[in-house]
Short mmCIF file of C-alpha atoms in Angstrom, two decimals:
data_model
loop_
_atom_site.label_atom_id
_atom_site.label_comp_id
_atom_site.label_asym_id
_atom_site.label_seq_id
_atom_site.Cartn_x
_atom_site.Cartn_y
_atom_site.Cartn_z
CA UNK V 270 132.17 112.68 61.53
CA UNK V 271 129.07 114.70 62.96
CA UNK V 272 128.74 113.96 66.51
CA UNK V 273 125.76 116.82 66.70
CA UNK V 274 123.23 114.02 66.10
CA UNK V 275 124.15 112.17 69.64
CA UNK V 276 124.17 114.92 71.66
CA UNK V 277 120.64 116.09 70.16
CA UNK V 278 119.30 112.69 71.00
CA UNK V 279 120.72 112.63 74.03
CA UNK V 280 119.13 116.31 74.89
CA UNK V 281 116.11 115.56 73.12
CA UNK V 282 115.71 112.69 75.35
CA UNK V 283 116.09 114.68 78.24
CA UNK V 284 113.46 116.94 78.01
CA UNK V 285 111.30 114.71 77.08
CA UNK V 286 111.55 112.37 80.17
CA UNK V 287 111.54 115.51 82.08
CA UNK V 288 108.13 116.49 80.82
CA UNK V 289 106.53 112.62 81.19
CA UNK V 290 107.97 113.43 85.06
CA UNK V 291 105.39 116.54 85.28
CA UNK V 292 102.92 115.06 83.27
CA UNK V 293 103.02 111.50 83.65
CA UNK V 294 103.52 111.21 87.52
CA UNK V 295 99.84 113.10 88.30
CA UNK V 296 98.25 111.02 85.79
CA UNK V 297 100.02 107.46 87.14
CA UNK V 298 98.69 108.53 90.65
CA UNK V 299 94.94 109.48 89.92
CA UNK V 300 94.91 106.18 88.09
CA UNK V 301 96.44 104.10 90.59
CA UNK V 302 94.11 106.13 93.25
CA UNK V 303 91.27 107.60 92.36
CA UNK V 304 88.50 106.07 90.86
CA UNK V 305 87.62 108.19 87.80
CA UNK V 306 84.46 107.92 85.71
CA UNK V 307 86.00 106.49 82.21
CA UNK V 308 89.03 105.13 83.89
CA UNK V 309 89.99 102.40 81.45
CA UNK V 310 89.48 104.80 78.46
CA UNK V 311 92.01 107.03 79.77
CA UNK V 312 93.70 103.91 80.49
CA UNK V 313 94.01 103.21 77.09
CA UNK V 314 94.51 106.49 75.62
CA UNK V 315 97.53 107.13 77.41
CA UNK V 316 98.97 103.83 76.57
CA UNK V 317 98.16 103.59 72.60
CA UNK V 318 101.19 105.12 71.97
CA UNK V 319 102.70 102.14 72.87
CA UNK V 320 100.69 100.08 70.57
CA UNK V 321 100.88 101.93 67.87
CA UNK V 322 102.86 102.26 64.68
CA UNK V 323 105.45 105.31 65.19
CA UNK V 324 104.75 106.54 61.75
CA UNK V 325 100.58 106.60 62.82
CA UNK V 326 102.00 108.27 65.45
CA UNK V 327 104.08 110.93 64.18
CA UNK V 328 100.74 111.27 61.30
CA UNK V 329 98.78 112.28 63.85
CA UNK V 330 101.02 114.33 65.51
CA UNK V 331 101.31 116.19 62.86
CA UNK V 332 97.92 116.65 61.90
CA UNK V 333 97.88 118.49 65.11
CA UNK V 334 101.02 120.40 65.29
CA UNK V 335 101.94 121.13 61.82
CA UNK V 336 100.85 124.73 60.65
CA UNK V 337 97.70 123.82 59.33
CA UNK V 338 96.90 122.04 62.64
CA UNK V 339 95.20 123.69 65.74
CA UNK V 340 98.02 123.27 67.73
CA UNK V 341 100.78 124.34 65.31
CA UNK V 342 98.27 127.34 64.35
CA UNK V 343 98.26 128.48 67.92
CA UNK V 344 101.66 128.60 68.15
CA UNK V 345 102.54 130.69 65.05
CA UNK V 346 99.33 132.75 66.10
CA UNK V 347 101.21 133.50 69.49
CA UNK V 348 104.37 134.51 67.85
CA UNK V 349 106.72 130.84 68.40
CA UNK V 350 106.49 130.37 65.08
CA UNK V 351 106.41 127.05 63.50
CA UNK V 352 106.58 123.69 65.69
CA UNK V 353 107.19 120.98 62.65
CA UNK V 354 110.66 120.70 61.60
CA UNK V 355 111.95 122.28 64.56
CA UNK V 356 113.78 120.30 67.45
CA UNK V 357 111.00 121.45 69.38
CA UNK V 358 108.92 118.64 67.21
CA UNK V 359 111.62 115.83 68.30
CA UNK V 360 110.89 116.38 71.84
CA UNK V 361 107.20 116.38 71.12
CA UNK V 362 107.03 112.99 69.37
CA UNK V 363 109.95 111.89 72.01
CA UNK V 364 107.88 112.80 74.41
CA UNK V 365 104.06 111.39 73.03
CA UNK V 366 106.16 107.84 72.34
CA UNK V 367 107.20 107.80 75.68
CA UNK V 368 105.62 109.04 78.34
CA UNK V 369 103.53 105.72 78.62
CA UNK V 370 106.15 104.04 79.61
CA UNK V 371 106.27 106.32 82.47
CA UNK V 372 102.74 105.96 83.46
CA UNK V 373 102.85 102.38 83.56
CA UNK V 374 105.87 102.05 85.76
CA UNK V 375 105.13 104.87 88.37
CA UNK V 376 101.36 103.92 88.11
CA UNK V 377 102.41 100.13 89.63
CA UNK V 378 104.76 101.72 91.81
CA UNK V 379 101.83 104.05 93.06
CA UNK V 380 99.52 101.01 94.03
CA UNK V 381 101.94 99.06 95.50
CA UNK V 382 102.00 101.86 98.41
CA UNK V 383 99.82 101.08 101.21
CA UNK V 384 96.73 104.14 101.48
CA UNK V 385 97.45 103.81 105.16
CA UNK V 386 100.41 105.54 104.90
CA UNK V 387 98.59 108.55 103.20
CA UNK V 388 95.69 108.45 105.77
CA UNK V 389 98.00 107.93 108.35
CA UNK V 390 99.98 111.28 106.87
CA UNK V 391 96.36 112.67 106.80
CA UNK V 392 95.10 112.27 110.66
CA UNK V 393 99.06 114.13 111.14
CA UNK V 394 97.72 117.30 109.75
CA UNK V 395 99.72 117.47 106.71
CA UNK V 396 98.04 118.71 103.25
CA UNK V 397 97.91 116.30 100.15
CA UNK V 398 100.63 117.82 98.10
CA UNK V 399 102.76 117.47 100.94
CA UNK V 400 102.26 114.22 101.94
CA UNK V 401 102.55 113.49 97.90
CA UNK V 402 106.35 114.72 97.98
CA UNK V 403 107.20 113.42 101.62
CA UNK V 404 105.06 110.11 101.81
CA UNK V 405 103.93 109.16 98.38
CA UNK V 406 106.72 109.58 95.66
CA UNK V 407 109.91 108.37 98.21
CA UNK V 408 107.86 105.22 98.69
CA UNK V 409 107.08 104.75 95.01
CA UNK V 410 110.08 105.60 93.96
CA UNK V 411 111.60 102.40 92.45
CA UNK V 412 108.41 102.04 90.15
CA UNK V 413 109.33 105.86 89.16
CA UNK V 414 112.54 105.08 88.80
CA UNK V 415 112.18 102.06 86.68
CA UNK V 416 109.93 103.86 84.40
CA UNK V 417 112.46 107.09 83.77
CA UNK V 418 114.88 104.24 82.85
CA UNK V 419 112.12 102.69 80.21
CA UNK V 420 111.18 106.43 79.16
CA UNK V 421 114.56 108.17 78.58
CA UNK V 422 115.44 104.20 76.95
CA UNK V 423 112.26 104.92 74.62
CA UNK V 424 113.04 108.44 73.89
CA UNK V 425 116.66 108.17 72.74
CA UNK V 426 115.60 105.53 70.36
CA UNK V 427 112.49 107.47 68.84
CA UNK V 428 112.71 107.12 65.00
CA UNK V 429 108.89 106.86 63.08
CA UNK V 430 107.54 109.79 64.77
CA UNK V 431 110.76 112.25 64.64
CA UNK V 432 110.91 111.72 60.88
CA UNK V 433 107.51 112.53 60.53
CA UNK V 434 107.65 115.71 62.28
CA UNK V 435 111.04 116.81 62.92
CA UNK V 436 112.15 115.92 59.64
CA UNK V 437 116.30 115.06 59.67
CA UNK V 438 117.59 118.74 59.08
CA UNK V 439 121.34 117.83 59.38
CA UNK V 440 122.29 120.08 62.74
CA UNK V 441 119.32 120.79 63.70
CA UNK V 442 116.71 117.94 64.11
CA UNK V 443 118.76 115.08 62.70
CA UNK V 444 118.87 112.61 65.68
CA UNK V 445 121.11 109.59 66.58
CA UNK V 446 118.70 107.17 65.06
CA UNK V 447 117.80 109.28 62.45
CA UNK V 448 121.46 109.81 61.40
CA UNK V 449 121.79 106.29 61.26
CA UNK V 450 119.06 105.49 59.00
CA UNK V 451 120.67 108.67 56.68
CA UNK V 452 123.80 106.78 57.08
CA UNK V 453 122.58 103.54 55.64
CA UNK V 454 120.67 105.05 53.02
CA UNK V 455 123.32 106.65 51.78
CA UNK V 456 126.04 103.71 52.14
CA UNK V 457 127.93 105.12 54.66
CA UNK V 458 128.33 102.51 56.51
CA UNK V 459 131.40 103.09 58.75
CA UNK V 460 129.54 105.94 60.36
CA UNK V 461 126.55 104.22 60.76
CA UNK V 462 127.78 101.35 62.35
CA UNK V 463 129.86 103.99 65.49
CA UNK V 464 126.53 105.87 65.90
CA UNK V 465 124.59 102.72 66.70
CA UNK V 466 127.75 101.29 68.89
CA UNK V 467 127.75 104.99 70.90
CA UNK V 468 123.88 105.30 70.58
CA UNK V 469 124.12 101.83 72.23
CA UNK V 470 126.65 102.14 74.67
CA UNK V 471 124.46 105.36 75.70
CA UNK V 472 121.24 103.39 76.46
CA UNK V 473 123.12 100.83 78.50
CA UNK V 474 124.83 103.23 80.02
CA UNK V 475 121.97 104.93 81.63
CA UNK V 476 120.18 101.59 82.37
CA UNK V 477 122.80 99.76 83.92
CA UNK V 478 123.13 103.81 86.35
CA UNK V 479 119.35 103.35 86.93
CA UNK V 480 119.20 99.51 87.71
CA UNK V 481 122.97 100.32 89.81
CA UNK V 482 120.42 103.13 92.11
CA UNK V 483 117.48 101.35 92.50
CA UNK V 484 119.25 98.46 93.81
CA UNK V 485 120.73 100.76 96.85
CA UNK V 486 119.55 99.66 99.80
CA UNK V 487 116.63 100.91 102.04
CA UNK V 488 114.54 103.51 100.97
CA UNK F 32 72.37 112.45 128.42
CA UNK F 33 75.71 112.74 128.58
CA UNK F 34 77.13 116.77 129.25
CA UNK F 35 79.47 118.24 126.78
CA UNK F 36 82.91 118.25 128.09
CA UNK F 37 86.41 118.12 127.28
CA UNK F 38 86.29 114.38 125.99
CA UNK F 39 82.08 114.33 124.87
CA UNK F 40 81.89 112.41 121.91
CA UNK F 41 78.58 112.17 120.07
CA UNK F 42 78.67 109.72 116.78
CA UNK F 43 75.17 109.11 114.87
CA UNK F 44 76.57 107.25 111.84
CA UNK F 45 74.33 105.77 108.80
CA UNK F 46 77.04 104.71 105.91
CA UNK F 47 76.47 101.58 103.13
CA UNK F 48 79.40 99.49 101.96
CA UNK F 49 78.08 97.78 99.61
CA UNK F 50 75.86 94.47 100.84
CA UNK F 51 76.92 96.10 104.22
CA UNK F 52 74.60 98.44 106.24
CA UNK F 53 76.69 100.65 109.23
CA UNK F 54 73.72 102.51 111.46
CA UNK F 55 75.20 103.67 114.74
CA UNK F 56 74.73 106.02 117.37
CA UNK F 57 76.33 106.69 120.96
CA UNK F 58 77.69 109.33 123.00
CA UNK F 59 80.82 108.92 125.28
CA UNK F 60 81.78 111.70 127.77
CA UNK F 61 85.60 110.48 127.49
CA UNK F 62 87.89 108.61 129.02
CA UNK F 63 88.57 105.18 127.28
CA UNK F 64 85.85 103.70 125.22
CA UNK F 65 86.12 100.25 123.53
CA UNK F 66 84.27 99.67 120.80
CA UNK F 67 83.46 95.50 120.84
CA UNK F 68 81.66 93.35 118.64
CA UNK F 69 83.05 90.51 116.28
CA UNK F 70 84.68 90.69 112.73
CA UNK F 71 82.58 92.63 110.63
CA UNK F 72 80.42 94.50 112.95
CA UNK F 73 81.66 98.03 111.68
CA UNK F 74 84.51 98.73 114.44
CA UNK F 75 86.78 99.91 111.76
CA UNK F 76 84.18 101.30 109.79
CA UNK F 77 83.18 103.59 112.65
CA UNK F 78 86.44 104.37 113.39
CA UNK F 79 87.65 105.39 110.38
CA UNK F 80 84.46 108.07 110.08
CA UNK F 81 85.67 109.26 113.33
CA UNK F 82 89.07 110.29 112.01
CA UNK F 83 87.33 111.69 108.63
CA UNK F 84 88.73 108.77 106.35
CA UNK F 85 85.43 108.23 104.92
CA UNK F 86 83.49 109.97 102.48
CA UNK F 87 79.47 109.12 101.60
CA UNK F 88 77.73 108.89 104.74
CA UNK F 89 75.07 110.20 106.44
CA UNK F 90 74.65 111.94 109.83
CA UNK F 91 76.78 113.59 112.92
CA UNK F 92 80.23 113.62 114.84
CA UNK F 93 80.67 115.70 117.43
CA UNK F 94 83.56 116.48 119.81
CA UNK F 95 83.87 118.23 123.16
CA UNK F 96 80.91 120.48 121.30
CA UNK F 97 82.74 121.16 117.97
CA UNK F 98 81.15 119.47 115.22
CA UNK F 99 83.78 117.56 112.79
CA UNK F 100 80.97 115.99 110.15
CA UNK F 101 76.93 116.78 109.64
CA UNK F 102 75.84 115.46 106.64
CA UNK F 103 72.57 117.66 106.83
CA UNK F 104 74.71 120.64 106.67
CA UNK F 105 77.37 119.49 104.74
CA UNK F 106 80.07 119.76 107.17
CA UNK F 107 82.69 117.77 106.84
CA UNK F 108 86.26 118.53 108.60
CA UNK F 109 89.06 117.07 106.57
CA UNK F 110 91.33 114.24 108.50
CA UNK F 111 94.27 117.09 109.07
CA UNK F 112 91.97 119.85 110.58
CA UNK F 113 90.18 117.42 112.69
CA UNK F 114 92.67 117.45 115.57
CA UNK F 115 92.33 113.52 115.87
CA UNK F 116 94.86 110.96 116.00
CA UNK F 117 94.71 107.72 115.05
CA UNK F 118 97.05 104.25 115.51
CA UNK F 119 96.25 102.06 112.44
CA UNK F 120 96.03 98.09 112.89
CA UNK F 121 99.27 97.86 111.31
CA UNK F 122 100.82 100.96 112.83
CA UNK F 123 101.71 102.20 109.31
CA UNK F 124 104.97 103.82 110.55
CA UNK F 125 106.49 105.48 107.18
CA UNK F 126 109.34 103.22 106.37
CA UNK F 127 111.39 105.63 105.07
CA UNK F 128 111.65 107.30 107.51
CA UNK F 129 113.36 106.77 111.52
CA UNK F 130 111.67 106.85 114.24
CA UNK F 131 112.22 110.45 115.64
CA UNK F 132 111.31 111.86 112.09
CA UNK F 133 107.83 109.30 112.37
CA UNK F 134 107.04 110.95 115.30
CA UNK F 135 108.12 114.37 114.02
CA UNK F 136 106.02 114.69 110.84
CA UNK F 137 103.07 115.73 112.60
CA UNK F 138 104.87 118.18 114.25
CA UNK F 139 105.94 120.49 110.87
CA UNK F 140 104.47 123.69 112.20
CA UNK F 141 106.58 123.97 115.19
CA UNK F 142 110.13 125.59 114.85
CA UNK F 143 113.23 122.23 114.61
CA UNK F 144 114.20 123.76 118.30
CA UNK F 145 110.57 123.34 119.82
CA UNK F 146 110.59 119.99 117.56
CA UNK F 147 113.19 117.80 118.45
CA UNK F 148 112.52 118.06 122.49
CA UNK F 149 108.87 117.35 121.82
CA UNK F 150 109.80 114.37 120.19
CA UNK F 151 112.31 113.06 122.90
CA UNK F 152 109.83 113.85 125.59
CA UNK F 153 107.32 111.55 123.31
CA UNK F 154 109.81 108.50 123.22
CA UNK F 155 110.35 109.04 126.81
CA UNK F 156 107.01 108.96 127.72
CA UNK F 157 106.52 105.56 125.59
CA UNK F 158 109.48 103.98 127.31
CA UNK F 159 111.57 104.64 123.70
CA UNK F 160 114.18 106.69 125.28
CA UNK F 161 116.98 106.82 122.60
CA UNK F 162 115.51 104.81 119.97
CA UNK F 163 114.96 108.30 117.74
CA UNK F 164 117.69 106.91 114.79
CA UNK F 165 116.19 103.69 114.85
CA UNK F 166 114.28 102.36 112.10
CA UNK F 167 110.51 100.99 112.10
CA UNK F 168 111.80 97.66 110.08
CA UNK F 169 114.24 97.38 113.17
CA UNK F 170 111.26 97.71 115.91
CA UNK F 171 109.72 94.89 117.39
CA UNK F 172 105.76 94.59 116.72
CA UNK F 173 105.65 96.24 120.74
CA UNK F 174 108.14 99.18 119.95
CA UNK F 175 106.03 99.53 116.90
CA UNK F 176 103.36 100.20 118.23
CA UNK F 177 104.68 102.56 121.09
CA UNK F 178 106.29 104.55 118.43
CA UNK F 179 102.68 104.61 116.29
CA UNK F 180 101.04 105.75 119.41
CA UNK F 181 103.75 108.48 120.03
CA UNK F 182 103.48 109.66 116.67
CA UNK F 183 99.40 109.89 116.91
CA UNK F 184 99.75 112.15 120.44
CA UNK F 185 102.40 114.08 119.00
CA UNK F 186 100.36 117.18 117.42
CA UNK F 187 98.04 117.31 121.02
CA UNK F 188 94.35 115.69 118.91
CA UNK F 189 91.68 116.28 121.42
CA UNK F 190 90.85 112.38 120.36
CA UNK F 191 92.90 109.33 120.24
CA UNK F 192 91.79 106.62 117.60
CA UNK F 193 93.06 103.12 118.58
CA UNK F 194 92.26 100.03 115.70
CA UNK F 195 93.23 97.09 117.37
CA UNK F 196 96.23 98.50 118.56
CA UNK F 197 97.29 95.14 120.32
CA UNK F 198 95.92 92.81 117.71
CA UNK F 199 99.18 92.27 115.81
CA UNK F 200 101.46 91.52 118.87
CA UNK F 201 102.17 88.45 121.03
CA UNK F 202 99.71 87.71 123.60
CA UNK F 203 103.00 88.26 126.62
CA UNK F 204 103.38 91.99 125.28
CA UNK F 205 99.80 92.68 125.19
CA UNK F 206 99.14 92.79 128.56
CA UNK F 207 102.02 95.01 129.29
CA UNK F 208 100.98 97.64 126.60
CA UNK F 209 97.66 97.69 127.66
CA UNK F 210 98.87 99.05 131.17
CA UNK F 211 101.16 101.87 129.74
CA UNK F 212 98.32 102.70 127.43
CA UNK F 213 96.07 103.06 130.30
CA UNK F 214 98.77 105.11 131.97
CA UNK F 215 99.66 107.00 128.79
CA UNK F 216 95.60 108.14 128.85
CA UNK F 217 95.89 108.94 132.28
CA UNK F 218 98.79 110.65 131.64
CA UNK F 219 97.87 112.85 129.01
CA UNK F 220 94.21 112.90 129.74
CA UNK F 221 93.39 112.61 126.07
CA UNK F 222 90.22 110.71 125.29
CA UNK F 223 90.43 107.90 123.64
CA UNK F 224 88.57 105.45 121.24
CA UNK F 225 90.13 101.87 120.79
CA UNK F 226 88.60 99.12 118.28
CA UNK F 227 89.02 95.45 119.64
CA UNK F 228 87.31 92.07 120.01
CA UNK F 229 89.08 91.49 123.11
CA UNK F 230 87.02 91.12 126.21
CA UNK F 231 90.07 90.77 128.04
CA UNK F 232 91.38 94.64 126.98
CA UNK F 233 87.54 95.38 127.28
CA UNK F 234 88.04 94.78 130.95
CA UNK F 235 91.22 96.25 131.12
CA UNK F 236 91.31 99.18 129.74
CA UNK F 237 87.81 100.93 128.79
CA UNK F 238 85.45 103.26 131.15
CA UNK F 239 83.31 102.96 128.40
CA UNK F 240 81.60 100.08 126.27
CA UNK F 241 79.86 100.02 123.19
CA UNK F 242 78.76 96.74 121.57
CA UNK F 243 78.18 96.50 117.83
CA UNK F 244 76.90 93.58 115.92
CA UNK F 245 76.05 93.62 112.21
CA UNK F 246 76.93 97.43 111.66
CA UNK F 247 74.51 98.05 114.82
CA UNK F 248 75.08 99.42 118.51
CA UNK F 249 73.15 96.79 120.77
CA UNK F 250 74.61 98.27 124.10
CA UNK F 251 76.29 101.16 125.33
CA UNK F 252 77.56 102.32 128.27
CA UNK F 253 80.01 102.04 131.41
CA UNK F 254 82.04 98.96 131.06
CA UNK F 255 81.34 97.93 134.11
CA UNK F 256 77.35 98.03 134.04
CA UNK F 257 77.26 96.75 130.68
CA UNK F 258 79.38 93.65 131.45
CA UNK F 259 77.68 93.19 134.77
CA UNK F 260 73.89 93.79 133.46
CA UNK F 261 73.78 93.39 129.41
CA UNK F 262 70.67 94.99 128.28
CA UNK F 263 69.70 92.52 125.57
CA UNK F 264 69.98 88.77 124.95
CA UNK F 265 72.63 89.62 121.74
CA UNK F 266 74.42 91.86 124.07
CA UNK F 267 74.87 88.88 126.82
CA UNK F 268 75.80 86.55 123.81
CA UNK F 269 78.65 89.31 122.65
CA UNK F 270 79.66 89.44 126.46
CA UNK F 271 80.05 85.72 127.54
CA UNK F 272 82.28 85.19 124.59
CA UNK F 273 85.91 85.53 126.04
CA UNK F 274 87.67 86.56 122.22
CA UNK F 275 85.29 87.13 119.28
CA UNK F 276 88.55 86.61 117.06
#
């Protein structure tokens, strides 16, 4: 049996957590501080994803990166040729699906920090990215920490959208979930049944790491 | 007219907050002032514009001649280039972090060698000799603030911010603190500007007085004058109250 499918999950997973850490954490913190004209629409435009249908999703997704799209146009106009169908297009709907769950956490983690600590950082002559990494993000970092744990969870399991854009191109953007659906379909049910166990066992493996570290104590 | 010097402080302050109108000026030429007046006179408020932590307001801050905010010329120093310190009402020691590196993190500029005796001499000088491992959920509310007050001094501000720096400790420690903060001023000579509604640290501890009521100054000047010859009936009502609460 193919174990390719796990290990692109698993990667595919990766990176895409990774980017809702760059993007995400900003965004969580200019929501949870700053008070932005048009807050609550951003509010909801960065959570929809979690609202809606994966396959809406992964249709508009597509509408945007597939070649006829402006995004997917760029691309092949700058020479890194096609996104759709590529793995490249299972960390991009990975990534979309998730990264709200990223915002959400870190974004509650953000507000529960006191400001005083950040104006007391302030009057002690230190800059804003720096208090940021030395002040900000080590006290927020259970709420961070609690959404990388709902974000990678999300990721791994990303089916509606990944179909729609990555396609299941056996070795090269079939995923765990995916596999298991093409598994199914096709009655092969033996190998369905130890993807889901090890797709399983994966998940609660990395929750029960991230619950394990966020219960150490202190800060 | 008070003459520029070392410690001159010069605050003309109009600011709304919503339903709340803050329009105060006075000039202090150092020392200890106290600013006095009940709950939700502006104390804080004023504070806070001193040390640059407000945005939105109108008007001037000057200190020992350098000007840190004109809103007619839209100056407006940021909190770190300001060169003022400030103890918040809770302290707000970083949690995660011990004591010595509290008092250290205003200090990044300076080389770990130059560092780490600065910070000793610090504790010493608070009576927190040792305590540099410690952490600020192991402090008492005293050793709290000592360590807050430490970490504020640290960088050398030319002004020291105080918001009710005793108001969160047990009425036995207060007294004590307020005599090594007197000391610590005298000390270090660094002017300073403490929030209270205390008449008792008022007495204490300030050369200077000014008395706000309802986001107005209604009397400013040496403690003792003021408390022995209050220039308005509101003034006189502000005085003969022992705690304003």
């Amino acid at each position: 049996m193919e174990l390719h499918p796990l290990a692109l999950s698993f990667q595919v997973a990766l990176v895409a957590t990774a980017l809702s850490l760059v993007v995400g954490l900003p965004l969580a913190w200019i929501l949870a501080r700053r008070a932005l004209p048009g807050r609550d629409l951003i509010t909801v435009l960065v959570l929809l994803p979690m609202v809606l249908p994966p396959t809406v999703l992964g249709y508009y997704l597509l509408l945007l990166i597939g070649r006829g799209g402006p995004v997917g146009q760029a691309a092949e106009a700058l020479g890194l040729g096609r996104i759709v169908f590529t793995p490249t297009a299972a960390v991009i709907a990975a990534f979309v699906a998730s990264v709200p769950f990223l915002v959400r956490a870190a974004q509650s983690g953000f507000e529960r920090v006191d400001p005083a600590f950040e104006e007391a950082a302030r009057t002690l002559g230190r800059g804003e990215l720096s208090i940021w990494f030395t002040i900000t993000i080590p006290l927020a970092w259970r709420g961070i920490l609690a959404g990388v744990a709902l974000t990678f969870a999300r990721a791994i399991g990303e089916f509606g959208a990944t179909v729609m854009v990555a396609g299941s191109i056996p070795g090269r953007t079939r995923t765990g979930s995916v596999a298991i659906y093409d598994a199914v379909q096709a009655g092969r049910m033996s190998e369905a049944n130890l993807l889901a166990v090890l797709l399983t066992l994966t998940a609660a493996g990395t929750l029960y790491l991230l619950t394990r570290v966020g219960r150490a104590p202190g800060w | 007219m008070v003459k520029p010097g070392s410690g001159h402080l010069l605050v003309r302050l109009r600011a709304r907050r919503g339903a709340f109108a803050l329009d105060v000026g006075f000039e202090t030429p150092g020392g200890i002032t106290a600013l006095f007046g009940p709950s939700g006179a502006g104390k804080s408020l004023t504070l806070r514009h001193l040390a640059g932590l407000e945005r939105g307001s109108e008007g001037k801050v000057e200190l020992a001649g350098r000007t840190l905010f004109d809103g007619d010329h839209g100056i407006d120093i940021p909190p770190r280039e300001r060169g003022v310190g400030m103890v918040f009402q809770e302290y707000a020691l970083f949690p995660h972090m011990s004591v010595a590196a509290n008092i250290g993190y205003g200090l990044r500029e300076l080389p770990r060698s130059e560092r780490e005796p600065r910070v000793a001499d610090l504790l010493e000088r608070v009576g927190l000799a040792g305590y540099d491992g410690r952490r600020p959920e192991s402090l008492s509310g005293g050793e709290r603030q000592r360590v807050a007050v430490a970490r504020a001094l640290a960088p050398g501000p030319g002004l020291l911010l105080l918001d009710e720096p005793f108001g969160a400790l047990d009425f036995r420690v207060r007294r004590g603190l307020r005599r090594e903060l007197r000391t610590l001023h005298d000390a270090t000579g660094v002017p300073m500007v403490l929030v209270t509604h205390s008449l008792a640290e008022v007495r204490e501890l300030s050369d200077h007085l000014v008395l706000l009521d309802r986001g107005r100054v209604v009397g400013t000047g040496t403690t003792g004058a003021l408390l022995a010859d209050p220039p308005n009936a509101v003034a006189a009502e502000l005085l003969d109250a022992e705690d304003l609460g």
